[in-house]
XYZ file of C-alpha atoms in Angstrom:
167
model
C 142.018 -36.224 123.794
C 142.972 -37.882 126.654
C 145.261 -35.827 128.486
C 142.815 -32.863 128.080
C 140.426 -34.752 129.683
C 142.830 -35.534 132.497
C 143.719 -32.405 133.316
C 140.480 -31.035 133.095
C 139.430 -33.551 135.460
C 142.079 -32.720 138.133
C 141.255 -29.398 137.984
C 137.732 -29.916 138.772
C 139.164 -32.223 141.876
C 141.148 -29.526 143.047
C 138.326 -26.671 142.492
C 136.404 -29.345 144.710
C 139.015 -29.920 147.631
C 139.056 -25.883 147.888
C 135.587 -25.779 148.203
C 135.722 -28.964 150.828
C 138.366 -26.906 152.665
C 135.956 -23.957 152.262
C 133.534 -25.579 153.845
C 135.294 -28.276 156.328
C 134.506 -26.131 159.208
C 131.334 -26.703 161.238
C 128.354 -24.665 162.035
C 129.387 -25.466 165.965
C 132.860 -24.665 165.048
C 131.970 -21.618 163.610
C 130.178 -20.811 166.290
C 132.483 -21.116 168.545
C 134.706 -18.665 166.647
C 132.504 -16.104 166.223
C 131.370 -16.245 170.115
C 135.046 -15.948 171.107
C 136.011 -12.914 168.352
C 138.067 -14.919 166.096
C 137.041 -14.220 162.390
C 136.573 -17.072 160.251
C 138.635 -17.300 156.663
C 138.624 -18.713 153.452
C 140.704 -21.877 153.063
C 140.298 -22.396 156.987
C 140.274 -26.291 158.289
C 138.729 -27.275 160.734
C 141.931 -28.150 162.740
C 143.015 -25.179 162.058
C 140.116 -23.309 164.020
C 140.045 -25.736 166.774
C 143.453 -24.819 167.143
C 142.301 -21.009 167.742
C 139.571 -22.000 169.475
C 142.226 -24.270 171.966
C 144.153 -20.919 171.918
C 141.601 -18.276 172.862
C 140.557 -20.788 175.625
C 143.485 -20.996 176.988
C 144.253 -17.221 176.783
C 141.331 -17.096 178.773
C 141.664 -19.263 181.503
C 145.602 -17.544 182.106
C 143.861 -14.267 182.485
C 141.248 -15.849 184.822
C 144.398 -17.247 186.819
C 145.838 -14.365 186.500
C 143.320 -12.433 188.273
C 143.495 -15.000 190.969
C 147.191 -14.257 191.366
C 146.845 -10.737 191.649
C 144.563 -11.452 194.077
C 146.963 -13.198 195.909
C 149.195 -10.517 195.311
C 146.655 -7.442 196.477
C 146.694 -9.595 199.949
C 150.523 -10.318 200.071
C 150.722 -6.339 199.452
C 147.854 -5.296 201.956
C 149.636 -7.601 204.611
C 153.138 -5.879 203.504
C 151.507 -2.372 204.404
C 149.829 -3.763 207.402
C 153.266 -4.646 208.521
C 154.965 -1.827 207.070
C 152.758 0.676 209.252
C 153.559 -1.338 212.664
C 156.970 -1.371 211.804
C 156.787 2.399 210.954
C 157.933 2.931 207.244
C 156.325 4.923 205.386
C 154.838 3.177 201.808
C 153.764 5.129 198.705
C 150.322 3.998 197.430
C 152.436 3.066 193.977
C 155.319 1.261 195.741
C 156.274 -2.569 194.849
C 155.466 -5.484 197.032
C 159.546 -6.103 196.816
C 159.989 -2.422 197.480
C 158.006 -2.440 200.202
C 159.692 -6.201 201.957
C 162.708 -4.176 201.531
C 161.963 -1.392 203.081
C 161.250 -3.175 206.129
C 163.871 -5.357 205.852
C 166.130 -2.670 206.379
C 163.677 -1.049 209.386
C 163.333 -4.107 211.407
C 167.747 -4.371 211.181
C 167.881 -1.135 212.590
C 165.212 -1.827 215.177
C 166.733 -5.093 216.475
C 170.163 -3.327 216.574
C 168.783 -0.403 218.846
C 166.604 -3.282 220.803
C 169.536 -5.454 221.683
C 168.829 -5.421 225.439
C 165.223 -5.092 225.329
C 163.768 -8.313 225.747
C 160.146 -7.113 225.314
C 161.150 -5.331 222.104
C 163.336 -8.098 220.999
C 159.987 -10.282 221.167
C 158.220 -8.045 219.098
C 160.418 -7.289 216.627
C 160.793 -11.169 216.142
C 157.213 -11.717 215.292
C 157.714 -8.657 212.724
C 160.697 -10.389 211.626
C 158.522 -13.918 210.923
C 156.029 -11.870 209.398
C 158.505 -10.705 206.781
C 159.685 -13.925 206.034
C 156.243 -15.171 205.781
C 155.283 -12.739 202.854
C 158.602 -12.757 201.357
C 158.151 -16.931 200.956
C 154.511 -16.297 199.651
C 155.530 -13.926 197.188
C 158.632 -15.735 195.862
C 156.031 -18.550 195.646
C 153.804 -16.597 193.485
C 156.219 -14.894 191.167
C 158.061 -18.722 190.600
C 154.384 -19.573 189.765
C 154.080 -16.805 186.978
C 157.318 -17.882 185.522
C 156.009 -21.342 185.205
C 153.093 -20.168 183.897
C 154.466 -17.822 181.055
C 157.233 -21.141 180.268
C 154.531 -23.171 179.723
C 152.543 -20.735 177.657
C 155.965 -20.336 175.459
C 156.193 -23.787 175.307
C 152.499 -24.394 173.927
C 153.375 -21.439 171.245
C 156.428 -23.054 169.948
C 154.390 -26.421 169.904
C 151.619 -24.873 167.981
C 154.231 -23.073 165.637
C 156.027 -26.234 164.943
C 152.701 -28.267 164.209
C 151.189 -25.379 161.723
C 154.647 -25.408 159.834
C 155.570 -21.767 161.283
C 158.847 -22.218 162.317
């Protein structure tokens, strides 16, 4: 008889553990999950819920950071288009920043060769070249920042997979 009582006791303990796990998420955490649009599933623990909340908040922050990066990119694009018009390069409305900068560089090389004997023209072209170099450096900086951000996000993702035993 003691064996069957132990089995029943073990079964009820397991059932209470499952119920505890189902209800182990605090009301505050449930509210955060719902506010972020994350469904609350049966069996989700508090730590899993907190992890999902952290991931969603990090994603929102990266999207906001991405918008800031895009405004910097749009500023560089605007300045590049202005420089292109000053140099005499036609730019299509859907042109990429790197394409515009390359076109400006090619045009400046041609103009510099043509203006070898004209010091006034060389000084103007030199200022255009300085602006081109500045834009190129700023664009490269934005690109490397984005790559660093993506690498960090990938590292966090891998860490989360390992900590949750998914990898």
